[in-house]
PDB file of C-alpha atoms and ligand atoms in Angstrom:
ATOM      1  CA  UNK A   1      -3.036 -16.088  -2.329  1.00 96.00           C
ATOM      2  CA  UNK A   2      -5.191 -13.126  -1.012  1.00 98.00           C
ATOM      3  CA  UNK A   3      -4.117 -12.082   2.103  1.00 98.00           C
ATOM      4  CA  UNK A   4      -5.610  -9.416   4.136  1.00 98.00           C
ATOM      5  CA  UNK A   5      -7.893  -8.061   7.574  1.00 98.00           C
ATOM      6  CA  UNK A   6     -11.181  -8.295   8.385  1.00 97.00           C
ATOM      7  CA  UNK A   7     -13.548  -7.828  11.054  1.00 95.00           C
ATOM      8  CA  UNK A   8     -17.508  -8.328  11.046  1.00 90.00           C
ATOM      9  CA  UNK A   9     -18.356  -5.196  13.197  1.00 82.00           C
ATOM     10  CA  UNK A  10     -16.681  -1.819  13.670  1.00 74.00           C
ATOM     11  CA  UNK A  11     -16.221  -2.437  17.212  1.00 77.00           C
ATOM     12  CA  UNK A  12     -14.383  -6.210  16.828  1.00 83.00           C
ATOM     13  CA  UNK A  13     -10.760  -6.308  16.763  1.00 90.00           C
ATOM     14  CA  UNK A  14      -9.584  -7.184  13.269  1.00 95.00           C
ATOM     15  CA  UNK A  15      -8.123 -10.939  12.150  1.00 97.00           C
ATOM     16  CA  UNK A  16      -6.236 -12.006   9.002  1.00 98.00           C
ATOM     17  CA  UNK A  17      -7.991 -13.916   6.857  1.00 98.00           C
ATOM     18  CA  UNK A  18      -7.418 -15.397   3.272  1.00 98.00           C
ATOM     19  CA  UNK A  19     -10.152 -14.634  -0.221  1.00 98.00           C
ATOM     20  CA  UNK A  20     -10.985 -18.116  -1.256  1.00 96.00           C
ATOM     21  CA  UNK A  21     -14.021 -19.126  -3.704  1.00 94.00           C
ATOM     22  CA  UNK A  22     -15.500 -20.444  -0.720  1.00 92.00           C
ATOM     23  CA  UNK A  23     -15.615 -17.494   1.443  1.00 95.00           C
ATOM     24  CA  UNK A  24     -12.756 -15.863   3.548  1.00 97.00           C
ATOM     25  CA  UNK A  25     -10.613 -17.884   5.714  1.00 98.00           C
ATOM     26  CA  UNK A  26     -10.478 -17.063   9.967  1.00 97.00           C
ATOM     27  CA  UNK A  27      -6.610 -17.972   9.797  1.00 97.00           C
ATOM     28  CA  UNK A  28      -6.530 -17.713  13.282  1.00 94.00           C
ATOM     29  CA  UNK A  29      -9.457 -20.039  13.929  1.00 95.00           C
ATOM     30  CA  UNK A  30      -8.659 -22.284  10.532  1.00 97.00           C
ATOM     31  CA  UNK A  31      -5.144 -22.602  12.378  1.00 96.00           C
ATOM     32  CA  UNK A  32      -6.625 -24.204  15.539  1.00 95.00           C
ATOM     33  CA  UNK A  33      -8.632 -26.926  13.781  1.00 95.00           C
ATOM     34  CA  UNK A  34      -5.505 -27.425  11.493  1.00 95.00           C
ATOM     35  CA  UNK A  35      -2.975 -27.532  14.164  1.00 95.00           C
ATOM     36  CA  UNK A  36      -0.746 -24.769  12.990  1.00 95.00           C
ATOM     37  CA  UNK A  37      -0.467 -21.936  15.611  1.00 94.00           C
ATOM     38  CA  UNK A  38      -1.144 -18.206  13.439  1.00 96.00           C
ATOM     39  CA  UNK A  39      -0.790 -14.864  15.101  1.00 96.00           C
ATOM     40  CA  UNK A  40      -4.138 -12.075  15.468  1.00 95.00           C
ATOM     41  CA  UNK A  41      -2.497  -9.685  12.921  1.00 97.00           C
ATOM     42  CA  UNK A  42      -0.884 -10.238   9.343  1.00 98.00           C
ATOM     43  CA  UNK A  43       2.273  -8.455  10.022  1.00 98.00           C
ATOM     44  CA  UNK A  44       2.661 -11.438  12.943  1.00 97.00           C
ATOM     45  CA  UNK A  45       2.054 -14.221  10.271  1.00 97.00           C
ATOM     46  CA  UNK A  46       4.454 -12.612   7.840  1.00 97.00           C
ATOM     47  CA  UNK A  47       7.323 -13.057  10.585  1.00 97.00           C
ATOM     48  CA  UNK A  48       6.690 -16.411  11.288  1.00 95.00           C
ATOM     49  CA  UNK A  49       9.228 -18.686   9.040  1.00 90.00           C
ATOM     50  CA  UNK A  50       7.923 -20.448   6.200  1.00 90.00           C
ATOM     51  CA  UNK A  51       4.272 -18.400   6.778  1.00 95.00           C
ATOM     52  CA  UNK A  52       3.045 -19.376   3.489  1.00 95.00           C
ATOM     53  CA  UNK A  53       2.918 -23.123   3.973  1.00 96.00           C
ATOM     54  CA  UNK A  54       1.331 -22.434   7.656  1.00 96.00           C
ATOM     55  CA  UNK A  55      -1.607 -20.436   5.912  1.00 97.00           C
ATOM     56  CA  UNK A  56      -2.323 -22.893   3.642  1.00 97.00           C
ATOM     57  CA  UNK A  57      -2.617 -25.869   5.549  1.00 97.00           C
ATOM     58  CA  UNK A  58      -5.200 -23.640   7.436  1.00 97.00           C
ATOM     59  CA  UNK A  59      -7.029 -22.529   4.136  1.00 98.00           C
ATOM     60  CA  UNK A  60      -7.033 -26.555   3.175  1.00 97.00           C
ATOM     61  CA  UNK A  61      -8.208 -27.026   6.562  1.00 97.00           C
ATOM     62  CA  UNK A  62     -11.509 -24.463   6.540  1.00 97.00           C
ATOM     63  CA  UNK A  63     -12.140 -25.969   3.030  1.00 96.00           C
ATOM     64  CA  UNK A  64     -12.236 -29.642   3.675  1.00 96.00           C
ATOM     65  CA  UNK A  65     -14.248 -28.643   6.470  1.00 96.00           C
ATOM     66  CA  UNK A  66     -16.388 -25.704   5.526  1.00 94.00           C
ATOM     67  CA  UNK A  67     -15.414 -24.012   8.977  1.00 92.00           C
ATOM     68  CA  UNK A  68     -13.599 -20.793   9.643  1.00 95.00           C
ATOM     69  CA  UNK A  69     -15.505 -19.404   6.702  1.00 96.00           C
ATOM     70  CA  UNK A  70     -17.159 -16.197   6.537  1.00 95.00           C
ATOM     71  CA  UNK A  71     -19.431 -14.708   3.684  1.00 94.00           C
ATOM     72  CA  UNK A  72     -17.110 -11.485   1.822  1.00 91.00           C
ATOM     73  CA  UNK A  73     -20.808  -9.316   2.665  1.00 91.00           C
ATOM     74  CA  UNK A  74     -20.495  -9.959   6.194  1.00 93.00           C
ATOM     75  CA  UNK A  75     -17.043  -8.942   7.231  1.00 95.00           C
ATOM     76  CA  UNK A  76     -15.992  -5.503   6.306  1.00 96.00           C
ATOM     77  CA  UNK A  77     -12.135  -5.269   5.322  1.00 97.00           C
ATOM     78  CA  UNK A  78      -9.316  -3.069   6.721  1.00 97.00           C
ATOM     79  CA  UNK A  79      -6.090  -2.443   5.539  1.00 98.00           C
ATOM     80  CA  UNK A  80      -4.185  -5.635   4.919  1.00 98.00           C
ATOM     81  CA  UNK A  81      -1.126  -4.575   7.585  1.00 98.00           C
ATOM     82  CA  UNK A  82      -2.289  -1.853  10.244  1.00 96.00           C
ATOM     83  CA  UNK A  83       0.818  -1.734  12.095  1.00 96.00           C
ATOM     84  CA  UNK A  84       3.536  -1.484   9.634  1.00 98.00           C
ATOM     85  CA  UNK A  85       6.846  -1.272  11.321  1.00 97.00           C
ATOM     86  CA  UNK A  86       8.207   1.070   8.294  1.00 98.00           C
ATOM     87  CA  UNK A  87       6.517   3.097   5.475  1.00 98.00           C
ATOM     88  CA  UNK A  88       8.819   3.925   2.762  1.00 98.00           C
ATOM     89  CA  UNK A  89       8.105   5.927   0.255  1.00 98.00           C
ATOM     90  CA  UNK A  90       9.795   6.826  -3.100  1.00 97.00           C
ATOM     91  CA  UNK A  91       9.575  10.109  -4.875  1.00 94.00           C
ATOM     92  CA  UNK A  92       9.618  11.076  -8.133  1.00 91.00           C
ATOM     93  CA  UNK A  93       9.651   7.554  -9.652  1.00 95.00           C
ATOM     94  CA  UNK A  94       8.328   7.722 -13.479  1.00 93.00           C
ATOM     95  CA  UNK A  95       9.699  10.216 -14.837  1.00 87.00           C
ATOM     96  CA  UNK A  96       6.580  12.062 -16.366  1.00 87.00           C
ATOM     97  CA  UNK A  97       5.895  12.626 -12.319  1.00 82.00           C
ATOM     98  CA  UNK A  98       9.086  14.184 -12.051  1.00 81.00           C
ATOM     99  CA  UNK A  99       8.655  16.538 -15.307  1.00 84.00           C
ATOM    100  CA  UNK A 100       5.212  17.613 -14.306  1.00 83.00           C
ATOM    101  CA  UNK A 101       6.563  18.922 -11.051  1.00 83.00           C
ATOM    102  CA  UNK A 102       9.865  20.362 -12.940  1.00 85.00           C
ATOM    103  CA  UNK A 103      12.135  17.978 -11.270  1.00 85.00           C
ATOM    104  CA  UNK A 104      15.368  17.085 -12.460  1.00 86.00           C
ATOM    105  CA  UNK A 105      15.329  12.711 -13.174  1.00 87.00           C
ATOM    106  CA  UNK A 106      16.760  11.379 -10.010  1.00 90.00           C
ATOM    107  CA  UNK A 107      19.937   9.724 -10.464  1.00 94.00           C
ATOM    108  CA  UNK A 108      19.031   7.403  -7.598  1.00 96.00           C
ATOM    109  CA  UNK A 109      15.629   6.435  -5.330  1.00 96.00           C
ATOM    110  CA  UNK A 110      14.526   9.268  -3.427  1.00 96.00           C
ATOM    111  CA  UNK A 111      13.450   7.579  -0.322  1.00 97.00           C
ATOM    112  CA  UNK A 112      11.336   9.530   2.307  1.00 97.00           C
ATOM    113  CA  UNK A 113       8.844   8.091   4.956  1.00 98.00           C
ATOM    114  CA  UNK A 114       5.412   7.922   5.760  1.00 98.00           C
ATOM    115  CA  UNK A 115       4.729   7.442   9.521  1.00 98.00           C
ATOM    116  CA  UNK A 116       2.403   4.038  10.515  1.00 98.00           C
ATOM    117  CA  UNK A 117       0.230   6.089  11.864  1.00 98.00           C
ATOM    118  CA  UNK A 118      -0.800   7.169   8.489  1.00 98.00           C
ATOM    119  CA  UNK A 119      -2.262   3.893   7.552  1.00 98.00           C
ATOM    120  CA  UNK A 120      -6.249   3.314   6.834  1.00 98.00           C
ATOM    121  CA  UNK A 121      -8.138   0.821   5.022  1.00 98.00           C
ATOM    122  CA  UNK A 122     -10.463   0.423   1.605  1.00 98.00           C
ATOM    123  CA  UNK A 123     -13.870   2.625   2.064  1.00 97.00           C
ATOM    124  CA  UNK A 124     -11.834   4.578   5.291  1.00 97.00           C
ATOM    125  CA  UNK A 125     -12.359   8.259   5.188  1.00 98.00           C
ATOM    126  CA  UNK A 126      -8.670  10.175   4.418  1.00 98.00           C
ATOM    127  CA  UNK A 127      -9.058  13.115   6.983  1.00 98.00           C
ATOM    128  CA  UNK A 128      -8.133  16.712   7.433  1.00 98.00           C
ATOM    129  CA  UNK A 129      -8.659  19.839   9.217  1.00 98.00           C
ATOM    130  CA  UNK A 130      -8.904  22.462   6.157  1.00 98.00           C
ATOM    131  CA  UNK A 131      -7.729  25.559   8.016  1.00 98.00           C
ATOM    132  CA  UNK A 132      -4.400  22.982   8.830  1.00 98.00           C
ATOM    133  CA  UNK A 133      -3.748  22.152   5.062  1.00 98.00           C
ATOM    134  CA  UNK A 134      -5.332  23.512   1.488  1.00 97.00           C
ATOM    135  CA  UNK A 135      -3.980  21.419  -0.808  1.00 98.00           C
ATOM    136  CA  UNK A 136      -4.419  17.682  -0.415  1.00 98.00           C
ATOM    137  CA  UNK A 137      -3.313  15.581  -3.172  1.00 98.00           C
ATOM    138  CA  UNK A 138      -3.872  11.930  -4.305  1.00 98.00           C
ATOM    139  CA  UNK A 139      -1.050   9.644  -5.440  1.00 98.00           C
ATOM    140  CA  UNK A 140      -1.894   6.054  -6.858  1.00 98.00           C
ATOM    141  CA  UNK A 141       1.048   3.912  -6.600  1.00 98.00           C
ATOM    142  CA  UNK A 142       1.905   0.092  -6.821  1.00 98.00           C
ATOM    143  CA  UNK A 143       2.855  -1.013  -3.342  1.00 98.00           C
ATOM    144  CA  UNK A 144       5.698  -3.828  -2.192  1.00 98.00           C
ATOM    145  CA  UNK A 145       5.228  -5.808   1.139  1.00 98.00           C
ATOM    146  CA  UNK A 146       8.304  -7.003   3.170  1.00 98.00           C
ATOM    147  CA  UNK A 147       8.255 -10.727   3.662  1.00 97.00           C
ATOM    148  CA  UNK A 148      11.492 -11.398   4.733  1.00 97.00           C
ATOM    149  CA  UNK A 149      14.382  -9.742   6.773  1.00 97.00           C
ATOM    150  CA  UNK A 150      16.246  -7.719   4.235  1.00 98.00           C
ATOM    151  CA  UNK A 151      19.883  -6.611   4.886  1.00 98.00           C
ATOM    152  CA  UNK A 152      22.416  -6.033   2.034  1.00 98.00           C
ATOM    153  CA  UNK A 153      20.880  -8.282  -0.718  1.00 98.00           C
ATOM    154  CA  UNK A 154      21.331  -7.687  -4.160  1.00 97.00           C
ATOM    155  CA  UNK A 155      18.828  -7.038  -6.840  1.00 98.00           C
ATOM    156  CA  UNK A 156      18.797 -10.151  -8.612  1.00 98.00           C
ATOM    157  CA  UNK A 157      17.882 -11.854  -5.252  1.00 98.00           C
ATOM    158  CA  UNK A 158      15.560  -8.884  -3.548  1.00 98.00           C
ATOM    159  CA  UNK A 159      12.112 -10.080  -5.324  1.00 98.00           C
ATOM    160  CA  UNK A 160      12.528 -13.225  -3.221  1.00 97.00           C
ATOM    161  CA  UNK A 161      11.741 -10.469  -0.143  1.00 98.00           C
ATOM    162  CA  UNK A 162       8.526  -9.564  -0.966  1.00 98.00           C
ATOM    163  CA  UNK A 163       5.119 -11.376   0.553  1.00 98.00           C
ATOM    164  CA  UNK A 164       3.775  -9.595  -2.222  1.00 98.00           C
ATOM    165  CA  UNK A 165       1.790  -6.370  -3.401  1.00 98.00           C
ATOM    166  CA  UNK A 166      -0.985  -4.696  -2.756  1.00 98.00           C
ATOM    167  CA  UNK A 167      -2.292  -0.673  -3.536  1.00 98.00           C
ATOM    168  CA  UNK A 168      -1.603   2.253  -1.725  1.00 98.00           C
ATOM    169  CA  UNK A 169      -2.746   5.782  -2.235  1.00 98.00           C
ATOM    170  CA  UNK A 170       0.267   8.289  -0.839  1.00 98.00           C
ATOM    171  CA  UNK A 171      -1.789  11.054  -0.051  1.00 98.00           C
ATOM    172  CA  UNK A 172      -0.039  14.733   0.203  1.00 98.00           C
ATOM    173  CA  UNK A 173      -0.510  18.138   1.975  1.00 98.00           C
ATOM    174  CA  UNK A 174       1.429  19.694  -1.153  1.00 97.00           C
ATOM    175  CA  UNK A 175       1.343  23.027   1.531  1.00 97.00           C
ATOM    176  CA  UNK A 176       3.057  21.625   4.117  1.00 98.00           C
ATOM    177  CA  UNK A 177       5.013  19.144   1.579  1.00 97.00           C
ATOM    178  CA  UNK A 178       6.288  22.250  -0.059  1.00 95.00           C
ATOM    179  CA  UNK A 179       6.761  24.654   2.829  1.00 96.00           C
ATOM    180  CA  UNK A 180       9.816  21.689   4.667  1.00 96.00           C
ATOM    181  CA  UNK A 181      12.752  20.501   3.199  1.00 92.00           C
ATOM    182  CA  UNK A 182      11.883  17.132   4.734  1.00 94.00           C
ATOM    183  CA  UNK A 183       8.201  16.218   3.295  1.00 96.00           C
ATOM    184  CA  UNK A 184       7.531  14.011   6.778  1.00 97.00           C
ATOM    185  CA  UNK A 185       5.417  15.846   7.645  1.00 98.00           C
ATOM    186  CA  UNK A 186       3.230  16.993   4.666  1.00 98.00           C
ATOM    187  CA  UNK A 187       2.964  12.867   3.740  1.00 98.00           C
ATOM    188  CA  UNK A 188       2.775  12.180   7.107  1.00 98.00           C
ATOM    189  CA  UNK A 189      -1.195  13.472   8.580  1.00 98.00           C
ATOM    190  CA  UNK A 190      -2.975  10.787  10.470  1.00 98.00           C
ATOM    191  CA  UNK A 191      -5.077   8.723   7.072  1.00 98.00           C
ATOM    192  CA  UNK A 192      -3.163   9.914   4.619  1.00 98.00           C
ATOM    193  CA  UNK A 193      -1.507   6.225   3.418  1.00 98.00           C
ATOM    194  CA  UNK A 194      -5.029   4.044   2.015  1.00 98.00           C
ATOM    195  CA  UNK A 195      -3.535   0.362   1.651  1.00 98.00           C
ATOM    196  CA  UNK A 196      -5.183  -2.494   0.318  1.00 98.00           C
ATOM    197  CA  UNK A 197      -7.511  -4.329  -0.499  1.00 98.00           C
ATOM    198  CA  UNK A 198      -5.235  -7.619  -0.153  1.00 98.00           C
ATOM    199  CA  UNK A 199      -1.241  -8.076  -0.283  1.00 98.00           C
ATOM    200  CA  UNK A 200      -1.277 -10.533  -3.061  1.00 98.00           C
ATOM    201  CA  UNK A 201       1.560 -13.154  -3.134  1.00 98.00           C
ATOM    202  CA  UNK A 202       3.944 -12.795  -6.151  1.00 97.00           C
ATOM    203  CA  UNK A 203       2.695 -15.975  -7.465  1.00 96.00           C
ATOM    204  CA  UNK A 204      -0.567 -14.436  -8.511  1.00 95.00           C
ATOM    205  CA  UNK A 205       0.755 -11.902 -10.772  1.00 96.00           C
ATOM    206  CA  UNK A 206       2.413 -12.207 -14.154  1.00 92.00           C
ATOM    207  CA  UNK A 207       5.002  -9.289 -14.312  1.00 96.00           C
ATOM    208  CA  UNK A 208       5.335  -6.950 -11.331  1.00 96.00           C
ATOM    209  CA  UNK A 209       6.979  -4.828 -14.240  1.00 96.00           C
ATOM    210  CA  UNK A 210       4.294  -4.335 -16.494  1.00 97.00           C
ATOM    211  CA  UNK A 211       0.933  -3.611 -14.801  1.00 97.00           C
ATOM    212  CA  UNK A 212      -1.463  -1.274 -15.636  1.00 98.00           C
ATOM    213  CA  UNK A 213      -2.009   1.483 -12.844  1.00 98.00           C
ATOM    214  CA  UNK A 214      -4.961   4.424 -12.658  1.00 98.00           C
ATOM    215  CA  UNK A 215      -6.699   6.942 -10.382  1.00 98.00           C
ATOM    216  CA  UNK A 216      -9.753   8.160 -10.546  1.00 98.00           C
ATOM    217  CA  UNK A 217     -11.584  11.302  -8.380  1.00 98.00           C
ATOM    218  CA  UNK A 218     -15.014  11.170  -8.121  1.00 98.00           C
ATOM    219  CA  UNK A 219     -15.180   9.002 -11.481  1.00 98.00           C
ATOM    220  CA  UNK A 220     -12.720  10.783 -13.488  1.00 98.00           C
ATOM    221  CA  UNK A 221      -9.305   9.210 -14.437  1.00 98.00           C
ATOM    222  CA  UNK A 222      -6.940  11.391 -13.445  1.00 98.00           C
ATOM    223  CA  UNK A 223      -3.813   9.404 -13.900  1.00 97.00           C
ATOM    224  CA  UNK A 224      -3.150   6.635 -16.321  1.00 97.00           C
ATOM    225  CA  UNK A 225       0.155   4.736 -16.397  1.00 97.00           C
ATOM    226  CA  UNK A 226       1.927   1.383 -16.351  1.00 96.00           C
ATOM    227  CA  UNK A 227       4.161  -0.227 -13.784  1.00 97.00           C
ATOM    228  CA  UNK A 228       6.995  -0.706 -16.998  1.00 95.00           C
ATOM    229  CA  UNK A 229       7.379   3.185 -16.749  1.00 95.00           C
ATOM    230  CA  UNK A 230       9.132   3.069 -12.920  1.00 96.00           C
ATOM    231  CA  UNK A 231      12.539   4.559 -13.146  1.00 96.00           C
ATOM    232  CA  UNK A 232      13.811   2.220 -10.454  1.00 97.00           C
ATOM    233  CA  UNK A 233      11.750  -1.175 -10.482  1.00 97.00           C
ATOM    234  CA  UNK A 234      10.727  -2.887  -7.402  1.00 98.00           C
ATOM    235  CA  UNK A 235      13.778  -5.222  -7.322  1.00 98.00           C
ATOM    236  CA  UNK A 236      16.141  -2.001  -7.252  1.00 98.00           C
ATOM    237  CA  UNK A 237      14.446  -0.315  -4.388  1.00 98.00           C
ATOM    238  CA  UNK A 238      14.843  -3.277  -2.242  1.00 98.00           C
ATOM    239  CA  UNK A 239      18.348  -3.994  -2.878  1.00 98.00           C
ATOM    240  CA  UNK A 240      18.739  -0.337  -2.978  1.00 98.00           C
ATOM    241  CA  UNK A 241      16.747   0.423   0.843  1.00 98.00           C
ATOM    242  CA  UNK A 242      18.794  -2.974   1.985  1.00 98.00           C
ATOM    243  CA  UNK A 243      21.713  -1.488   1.977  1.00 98.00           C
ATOM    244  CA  UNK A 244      20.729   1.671   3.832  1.00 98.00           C
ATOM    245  CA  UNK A 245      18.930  -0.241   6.289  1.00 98.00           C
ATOM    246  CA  UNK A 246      17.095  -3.853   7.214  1.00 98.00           C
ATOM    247  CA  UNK A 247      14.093  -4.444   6.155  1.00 98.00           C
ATOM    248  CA  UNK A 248      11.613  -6.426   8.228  1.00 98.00           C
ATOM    249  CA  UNK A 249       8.664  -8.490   7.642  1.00 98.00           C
ATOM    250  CA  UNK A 250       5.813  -6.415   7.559  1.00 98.00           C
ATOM    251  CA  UNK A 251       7.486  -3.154   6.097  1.00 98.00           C
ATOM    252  CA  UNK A 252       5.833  -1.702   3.017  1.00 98.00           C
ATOM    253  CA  UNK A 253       7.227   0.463   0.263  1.00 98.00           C
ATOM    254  CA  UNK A 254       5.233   2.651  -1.808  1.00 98.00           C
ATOM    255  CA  UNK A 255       6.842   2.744  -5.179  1.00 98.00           C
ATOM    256  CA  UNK A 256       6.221   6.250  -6.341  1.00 97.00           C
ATOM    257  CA  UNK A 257       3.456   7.734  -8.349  1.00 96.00           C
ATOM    258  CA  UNK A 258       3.021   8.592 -12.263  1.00 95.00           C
ATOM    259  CA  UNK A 259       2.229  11.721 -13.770  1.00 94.00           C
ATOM    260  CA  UNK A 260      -1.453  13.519 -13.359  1.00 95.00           C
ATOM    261  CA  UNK A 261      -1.498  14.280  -9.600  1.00 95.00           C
ATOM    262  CA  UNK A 262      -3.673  17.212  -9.194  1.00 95.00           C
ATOM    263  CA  UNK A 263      -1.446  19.675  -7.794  1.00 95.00           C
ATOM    264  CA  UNK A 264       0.341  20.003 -10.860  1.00 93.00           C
ATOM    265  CA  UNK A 265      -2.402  19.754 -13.348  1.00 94.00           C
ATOM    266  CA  UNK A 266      -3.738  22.706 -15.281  1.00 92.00           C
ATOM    267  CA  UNK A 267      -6.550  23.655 -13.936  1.00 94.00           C
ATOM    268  CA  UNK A 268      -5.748  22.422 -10.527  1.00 95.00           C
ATOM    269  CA  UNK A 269      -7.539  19.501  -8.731  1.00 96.00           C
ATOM    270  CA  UNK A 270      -7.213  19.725  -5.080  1.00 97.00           C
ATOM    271  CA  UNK A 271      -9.111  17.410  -2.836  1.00 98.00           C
ATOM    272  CA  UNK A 272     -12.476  18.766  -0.988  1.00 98.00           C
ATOM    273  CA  UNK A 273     -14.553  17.360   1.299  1.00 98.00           C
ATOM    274  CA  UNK A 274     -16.793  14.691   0.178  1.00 98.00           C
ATOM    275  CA  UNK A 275     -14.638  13.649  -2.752  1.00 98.00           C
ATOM    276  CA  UNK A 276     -13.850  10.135  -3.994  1.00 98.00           C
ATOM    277  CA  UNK A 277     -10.583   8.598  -4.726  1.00 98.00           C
ATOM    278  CA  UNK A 278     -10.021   5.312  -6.201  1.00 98.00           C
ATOM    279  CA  UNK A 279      -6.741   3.867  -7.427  1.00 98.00           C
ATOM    280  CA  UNK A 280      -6.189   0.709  -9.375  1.00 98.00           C
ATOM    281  CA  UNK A 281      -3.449  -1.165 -10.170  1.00 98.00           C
ATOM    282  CA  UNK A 282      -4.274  -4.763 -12.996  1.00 97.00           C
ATOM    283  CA  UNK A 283      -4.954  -7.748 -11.048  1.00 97.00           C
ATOM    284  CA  UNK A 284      -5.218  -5.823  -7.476  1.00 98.00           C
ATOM    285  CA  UNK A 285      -8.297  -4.734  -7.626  1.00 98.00           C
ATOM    286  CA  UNK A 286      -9.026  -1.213  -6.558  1.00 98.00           C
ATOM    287  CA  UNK A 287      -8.404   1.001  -3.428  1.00 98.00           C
ATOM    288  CA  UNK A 288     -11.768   3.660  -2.571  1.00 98.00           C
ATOM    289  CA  UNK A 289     -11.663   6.032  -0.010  1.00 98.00           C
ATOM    290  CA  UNK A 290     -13.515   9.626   0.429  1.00 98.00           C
ATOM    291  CA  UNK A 291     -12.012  12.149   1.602  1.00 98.00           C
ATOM    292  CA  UNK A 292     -13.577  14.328   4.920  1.00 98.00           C
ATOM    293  CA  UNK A 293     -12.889  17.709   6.519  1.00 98.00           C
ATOM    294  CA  UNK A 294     -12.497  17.376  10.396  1.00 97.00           C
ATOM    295  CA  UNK A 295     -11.646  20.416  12.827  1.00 85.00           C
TER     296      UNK A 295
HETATM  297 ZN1  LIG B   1       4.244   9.054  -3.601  1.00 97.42          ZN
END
């Protein structure tokens, strides 16, 4: 299942909808004419127990009926959770990343934060003011969204957490990044977390551990790796946040990013204005935003 947000005009309040062959699915309005009762965002349908069933009898519902269907053209979509309760974020997590920026392997997840304020959607412009920062940086990375409350659970069970996985792009003021000891604040510019297009549930993908994952600016691949080359896999960082702290439905984790971000790259690529950034990960689909200078 494809699970994201749509709306049909940039002035209408976004609703979570399902991709189906058919067209995508109003849940809200599917819901009605099914009987089951779903919420106006997607981080509200992830709390509700036992979501996944709920969705489905309303995606059976607009299919049997043909209602509750729009045409993909005619909605635009925005970022599959706007309202994230938690952005995690996980440095230095394949170790050619680490090397590149002559980082020692870490002998545990690094785990820093992204403020929800940072989120935007596929085609959004990422945003800065270029007399505030000088040296934006793009980070493709694999992306893990919290399904169920999470509080100590081990790694064998911690997969059984996740509503599933979509793409996020972990853009970085390497400046202001570099300048703190914390990097809140350098990760943390209003934009700079691109999620989407759609939080696909586990069922769709073969191996969470073996997908292929790129980025490209403005057509040129500029990293080139595989999800088997994480130093701590998805399973790990949940068990591993868990215990630190609960996890809620709704929460996201970006995973870390491989090697060939362009701070480190010889010459140096550092985002301008205008530039595009897309980031793919197999059997997501890709994430495209452009980047803009604002005052
Ligand atoms: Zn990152």
């Amino acid at each position: 299942m494809k699970l994201g947000q749509f709306r049909e005009t940039a002035v209408e309040e976004s609703w979570p909808g399902v991709v189906t062959d058919e067209g995508i699915v109003d849940l809200a309005e599917a819901g009605s004419g099914a009987g089951v009762d779903l919420p106006a965002t997607t981080h509200k349908v992830l709390e509700i127990w036992n979501w996944e069933r709920k969705v489905q009898l309303a995606v059976d519902y607009a299919e049997k009926t043909g209602t509750a269907l729009h045409a993909e053209a005619d909605v635009e979509t925005v970022a599959p959770i706007t309202d994230p309760g938690k952005i995690i974020a996980i440095g230095l997590n394949y170790s050619d990343h680490a090397e590149e920026g002559d980082q020692e392997i870490p002998e545990r997840p690094l785990v820093f934060s992204k403020f929800p304020t940072t989120v935007c959607g596929p085609d959004e412009a990422v945003e800065w003011d270029p007399n505030y920062t000088e040296a934006v940086d793009y980070e493709g990375e694999l992306v893990a969204v919290i399904g169920e409350e999470a509080r100590n659970v081990n790694e064998e069970d911690a997969l059984e957490y996740v509503a599933g996985y979509t793409i996020g792009n972990d853009v970085s003021a390497r400046d202001l990044q570099l300048a703190d000891e914390q990097w809140v604040r350098g990760k943390s510019l209003d934009t700079f977390a691109p999620l989407g297009p759609y939080i696909h549930t586990p069922d769709e993908i073969d191996d969470i551990g073996s997908l292929d994952i790129w980025t490209e600016v403005n057509g040129e691949r500029l990293q080139e790796s595989n999800t088997e080359h994480l130093i701590f896999p998805v399973a790990e960082l949940v068990a591993f946040c868990s215990r630190a702290f609960t996890l809620e439905p709704g929460d996201v984790i970006f995973t870390g990013t491989p090697d060939g971000v362009g701070y480190f790259r010889d010459p140096q690529v550092l985002l301008e204005d205008g530039d595009t950034m897309t980031v793919g990960v197999d059997g997501l689909g890709e994430l495209t935003n452009t980047c803009r200078h604002i005052e």
